[in-house]
Short mmCIF file of C-alpha atoms in Angstrom, two decimals:
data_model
loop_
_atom_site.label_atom_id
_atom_site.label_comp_id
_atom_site.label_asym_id
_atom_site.label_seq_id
_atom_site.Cartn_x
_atom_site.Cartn_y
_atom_site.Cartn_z
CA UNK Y 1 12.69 -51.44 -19.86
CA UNK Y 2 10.87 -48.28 -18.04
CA UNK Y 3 7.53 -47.84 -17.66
CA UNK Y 4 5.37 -45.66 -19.74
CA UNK Y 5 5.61 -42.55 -17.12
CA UNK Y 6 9.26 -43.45 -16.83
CA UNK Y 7 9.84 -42.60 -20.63
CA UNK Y 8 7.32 -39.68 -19.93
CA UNK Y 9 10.04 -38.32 -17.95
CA UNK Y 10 12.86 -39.67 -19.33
CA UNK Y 11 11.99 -37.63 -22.04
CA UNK Y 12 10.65 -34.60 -20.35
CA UNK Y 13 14.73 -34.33 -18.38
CA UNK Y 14 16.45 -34.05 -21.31
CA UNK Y 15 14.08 -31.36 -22.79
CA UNK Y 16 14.07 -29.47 -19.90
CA UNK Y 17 17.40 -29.75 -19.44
CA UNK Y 18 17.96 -28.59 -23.15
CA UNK Y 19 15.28 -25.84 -23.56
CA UNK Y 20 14.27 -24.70 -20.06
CA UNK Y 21 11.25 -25.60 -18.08
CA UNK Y 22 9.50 -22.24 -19.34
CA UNK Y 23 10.66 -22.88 -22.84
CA UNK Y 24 9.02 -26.51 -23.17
CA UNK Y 25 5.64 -27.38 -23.61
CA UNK Y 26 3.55 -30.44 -22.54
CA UNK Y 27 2.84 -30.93 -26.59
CA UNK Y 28 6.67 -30.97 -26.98
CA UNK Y 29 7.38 -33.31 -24.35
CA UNK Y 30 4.04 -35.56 -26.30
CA UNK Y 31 5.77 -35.20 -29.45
CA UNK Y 32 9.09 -36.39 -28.73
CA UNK Y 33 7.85 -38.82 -26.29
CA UNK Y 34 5.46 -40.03 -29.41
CA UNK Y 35 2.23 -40.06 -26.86
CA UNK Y 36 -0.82 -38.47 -26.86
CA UNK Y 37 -0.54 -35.10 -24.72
CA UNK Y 38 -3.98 -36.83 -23.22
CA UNK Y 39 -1.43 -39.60 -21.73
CA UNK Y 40 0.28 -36.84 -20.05
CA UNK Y 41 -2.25 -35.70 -18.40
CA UNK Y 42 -3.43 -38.85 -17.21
CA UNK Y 43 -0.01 -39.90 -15.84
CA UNK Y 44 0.51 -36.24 -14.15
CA UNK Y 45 -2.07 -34.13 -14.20
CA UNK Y 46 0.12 -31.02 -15.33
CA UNK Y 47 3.71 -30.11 -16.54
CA UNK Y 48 4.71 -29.07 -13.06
CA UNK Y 49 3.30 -32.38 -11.49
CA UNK Y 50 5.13 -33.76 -14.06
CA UNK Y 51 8.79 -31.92 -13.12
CA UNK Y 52 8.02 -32.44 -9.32
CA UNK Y 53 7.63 -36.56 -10.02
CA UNK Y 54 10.81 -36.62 -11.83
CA UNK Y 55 12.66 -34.93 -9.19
CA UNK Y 56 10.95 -37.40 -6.63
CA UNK Y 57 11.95 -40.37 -9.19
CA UNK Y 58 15.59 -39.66 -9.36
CA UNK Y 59 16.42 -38.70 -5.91
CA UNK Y 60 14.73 -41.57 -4.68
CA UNK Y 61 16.52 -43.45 -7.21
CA UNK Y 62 20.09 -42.14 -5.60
CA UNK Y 63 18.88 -42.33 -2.08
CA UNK Y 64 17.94 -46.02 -2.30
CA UNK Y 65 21.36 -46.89 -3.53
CA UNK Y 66 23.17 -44.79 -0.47
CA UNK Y 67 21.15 -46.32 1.96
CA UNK Y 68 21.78 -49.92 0.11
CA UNK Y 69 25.50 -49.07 0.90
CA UNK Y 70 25.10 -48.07 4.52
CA UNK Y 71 23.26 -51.40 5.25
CA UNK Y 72 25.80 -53.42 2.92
CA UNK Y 73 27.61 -55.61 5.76
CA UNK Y 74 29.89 -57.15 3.27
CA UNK Y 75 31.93 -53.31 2.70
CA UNK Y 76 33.72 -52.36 5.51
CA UNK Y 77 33.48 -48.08 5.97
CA UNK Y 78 35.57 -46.78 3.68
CA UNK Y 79 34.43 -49.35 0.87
CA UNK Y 80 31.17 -47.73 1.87
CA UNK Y 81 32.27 -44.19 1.13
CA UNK Y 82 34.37 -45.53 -1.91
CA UNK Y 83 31.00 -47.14 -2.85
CA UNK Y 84 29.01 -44.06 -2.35
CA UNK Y 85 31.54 -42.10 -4.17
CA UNK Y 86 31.82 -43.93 -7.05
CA UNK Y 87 27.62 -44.41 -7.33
CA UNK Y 88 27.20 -40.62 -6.93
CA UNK Y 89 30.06 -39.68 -10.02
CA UNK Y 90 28.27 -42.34 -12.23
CA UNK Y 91 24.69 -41.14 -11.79
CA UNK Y 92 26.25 -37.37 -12.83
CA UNK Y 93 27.61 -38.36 -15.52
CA UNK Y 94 25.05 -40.69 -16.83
CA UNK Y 95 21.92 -38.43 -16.13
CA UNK Y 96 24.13 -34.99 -16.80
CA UNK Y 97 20.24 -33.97 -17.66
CA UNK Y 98 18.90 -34.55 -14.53
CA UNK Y 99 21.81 -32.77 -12.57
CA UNK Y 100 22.06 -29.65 -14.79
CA UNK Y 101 18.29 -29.56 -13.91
CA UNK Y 102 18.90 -30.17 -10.16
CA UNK Y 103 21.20 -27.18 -10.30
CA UNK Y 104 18.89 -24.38 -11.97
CA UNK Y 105 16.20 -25.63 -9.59
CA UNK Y 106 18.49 -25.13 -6.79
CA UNK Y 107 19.01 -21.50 -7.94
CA UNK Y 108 15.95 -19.89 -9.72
CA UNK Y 109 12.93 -22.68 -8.44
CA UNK Y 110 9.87 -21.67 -7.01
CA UNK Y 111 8.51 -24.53 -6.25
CA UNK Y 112 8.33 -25.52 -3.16
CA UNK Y 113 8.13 -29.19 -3.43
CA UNK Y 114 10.94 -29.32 -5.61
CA UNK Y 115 12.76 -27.00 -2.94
CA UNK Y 116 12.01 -29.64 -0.36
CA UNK Y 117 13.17 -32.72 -2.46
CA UNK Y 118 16.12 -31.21 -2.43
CA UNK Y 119 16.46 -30.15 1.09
CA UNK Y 120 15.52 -33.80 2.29
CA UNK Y 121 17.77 -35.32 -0.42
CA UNK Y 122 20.74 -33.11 1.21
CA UNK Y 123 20.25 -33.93 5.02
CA UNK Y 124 19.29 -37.66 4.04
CA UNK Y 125 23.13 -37.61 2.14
CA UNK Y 126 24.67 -35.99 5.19
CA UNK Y 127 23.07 -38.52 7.59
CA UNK Y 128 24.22 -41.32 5.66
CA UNK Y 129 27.84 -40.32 5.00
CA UNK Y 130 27.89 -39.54 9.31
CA UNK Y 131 26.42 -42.89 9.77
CA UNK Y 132 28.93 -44.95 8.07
CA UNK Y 133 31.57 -42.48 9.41
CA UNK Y 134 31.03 -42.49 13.05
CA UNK Y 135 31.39 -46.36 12.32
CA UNK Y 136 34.34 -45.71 11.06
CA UNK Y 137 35.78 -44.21 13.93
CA UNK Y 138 34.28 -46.52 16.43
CA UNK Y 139 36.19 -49.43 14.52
CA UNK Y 140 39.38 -47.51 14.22
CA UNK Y 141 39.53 -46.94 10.79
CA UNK Y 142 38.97 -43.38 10.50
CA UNK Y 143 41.26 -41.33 12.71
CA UNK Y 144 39.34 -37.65 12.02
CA UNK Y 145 36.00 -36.49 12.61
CA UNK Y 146 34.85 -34.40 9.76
CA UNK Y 147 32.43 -31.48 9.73
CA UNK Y 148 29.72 -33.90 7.57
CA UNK Y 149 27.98 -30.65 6.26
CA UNK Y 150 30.65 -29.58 4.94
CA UNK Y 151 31.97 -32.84 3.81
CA UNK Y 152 29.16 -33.35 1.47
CA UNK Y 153 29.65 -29.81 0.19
CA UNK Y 154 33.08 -31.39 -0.71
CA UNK Y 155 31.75 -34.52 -2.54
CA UNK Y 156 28.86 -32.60 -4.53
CA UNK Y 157 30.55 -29.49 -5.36
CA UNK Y 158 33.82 -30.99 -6.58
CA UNK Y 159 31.26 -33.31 -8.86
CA UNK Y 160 29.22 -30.25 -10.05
CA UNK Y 161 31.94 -28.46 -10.74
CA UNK Y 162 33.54 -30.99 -13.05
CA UNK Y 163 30.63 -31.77 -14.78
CA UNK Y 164 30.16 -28.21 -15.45
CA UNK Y 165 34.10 -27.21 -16.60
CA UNK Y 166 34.13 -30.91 -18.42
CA UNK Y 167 34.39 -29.11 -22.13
CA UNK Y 168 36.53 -26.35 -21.02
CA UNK Y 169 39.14 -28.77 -19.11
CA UNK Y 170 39.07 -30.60 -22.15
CA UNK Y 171 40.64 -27.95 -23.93
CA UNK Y 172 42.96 -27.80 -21.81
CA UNK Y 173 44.00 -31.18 -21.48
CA UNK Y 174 44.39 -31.15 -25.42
CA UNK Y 175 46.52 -28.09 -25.28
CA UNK Y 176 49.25 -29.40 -22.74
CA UNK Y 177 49.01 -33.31 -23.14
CA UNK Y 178 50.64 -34.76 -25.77
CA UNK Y 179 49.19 -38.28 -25.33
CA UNK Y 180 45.31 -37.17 -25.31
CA UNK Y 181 43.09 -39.56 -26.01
CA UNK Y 182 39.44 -37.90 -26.80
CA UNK Y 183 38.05 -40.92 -27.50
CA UNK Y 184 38.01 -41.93 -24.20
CA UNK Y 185 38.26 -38.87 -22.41
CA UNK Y 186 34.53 -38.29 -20.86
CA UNK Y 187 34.76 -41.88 -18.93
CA UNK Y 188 38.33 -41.14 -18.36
CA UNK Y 189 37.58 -37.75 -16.78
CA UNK Y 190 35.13 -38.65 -14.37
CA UNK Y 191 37.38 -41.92 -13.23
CA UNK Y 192 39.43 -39.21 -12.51
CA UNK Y 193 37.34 -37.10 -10.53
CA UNK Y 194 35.97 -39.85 -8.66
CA UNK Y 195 39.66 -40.47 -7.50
CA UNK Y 196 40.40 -37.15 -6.78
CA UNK Y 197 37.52 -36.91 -4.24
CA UNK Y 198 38.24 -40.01 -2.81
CA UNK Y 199 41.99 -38.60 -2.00
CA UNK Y 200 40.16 -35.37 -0.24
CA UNK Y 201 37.42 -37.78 1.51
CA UNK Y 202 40.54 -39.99 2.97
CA UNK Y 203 42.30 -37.16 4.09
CA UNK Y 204 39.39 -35.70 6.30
CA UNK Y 205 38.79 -39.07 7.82
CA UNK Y 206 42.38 -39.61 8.93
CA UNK Y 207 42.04 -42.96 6.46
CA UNK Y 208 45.81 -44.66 5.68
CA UNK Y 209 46.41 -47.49 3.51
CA UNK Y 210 47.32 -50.64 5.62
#
């Protein structure tokens, strides 16, 4: 059950996400939250107090659960990354809000605490994914050193791409697959794309099957 400020912002993502941070109001994000814009004010102090804490909510949110992996002593390293995979193309899919937001931030943001969320979000990633890496190929189980940078470019832009071409590869797949199932598709899709980066990961690493 989240907290009050948690449905604040719960709320406040998916109209953002939906109408633009320029294009929503603190009365719209009272209204369809069903609080008093008073509340809002109380919680935040402002609309842009109130974008910057969701930003620090869901990264943390992420960043907890990457650095629950590294110190997980029951996965061996590429469980980890499997692990880490697998958490990141779940929390993309489940809060495509969030991420759509993360993106236009990225791109047309200028604010500067939201610009350094995101930096330290990005280096704290990179860190991680070298950390349980270098173990990796202290233990023998990796055979490659990657360029980490650039291997996180790998994992998040493969997943921001497919969340972004998800309706348009749909179309496709319904056009030149007989056996289509739409039903099922969205979960289906990102299973998909979580194994697909997992397959580019390995190969970096110098991972084989034993």
């Amino acid at each position: 059950m989240p907290t009050k400020e948690e449905h604040i912002m719960m709320v406040a993502e998916k109209l953002f996400a939906a109408n633009g941070y320029n294009g929503t109001s603190v009365r719209d994000i009272a209204t369809k939250a069903k609080v008093n814009v008073s509340m809002i004010s109380y919680y935040f102090g402002s609309k842009e107090n109130l974008m910057e804490e969701l930003f620090k909510w869901r990264m943390e949110e992420g960043l907890n659960f990457a650095k629950n992996i590294l110190e997980n002593n029951e996965l061996n390293e590429i469980e980890k990354i499997d692990a880490f995979i697998d958490n990141f193309v779940n929390r993309v899919q489940r809060l495509r809000d969030f991420f759509l937001l993360v993106h236009t931030q990225q791109v047309i943001s200028q604010n500067k605490n939201i610009q350094n969320f995101l930096k330290a979000s990005k280096i704290n990633y990179i860190e991680i994914n070298q950390k349980i890496i270098e173990q990796g190929l202290e233990r023998g189980i990796f055979t490659k050193k990657p360029s980490y940078h650039l291997l996180q470019c790998t994992i998040s832009g493969t997943i921001f791409n497919a969340m972004h071409g998800i309706k348009i590869y749909k179309e496709y797949l319904k056009k030149h697959n007989a056996d289509f199932d739409e039903k099922h598709y969205e979960n289906q899709y990102f299973r998909e794309a979580s194994d697909h980066i997992k397959t580019i990961v390995r190969a970096l690493v110098g991972y084989q099957e034993r």
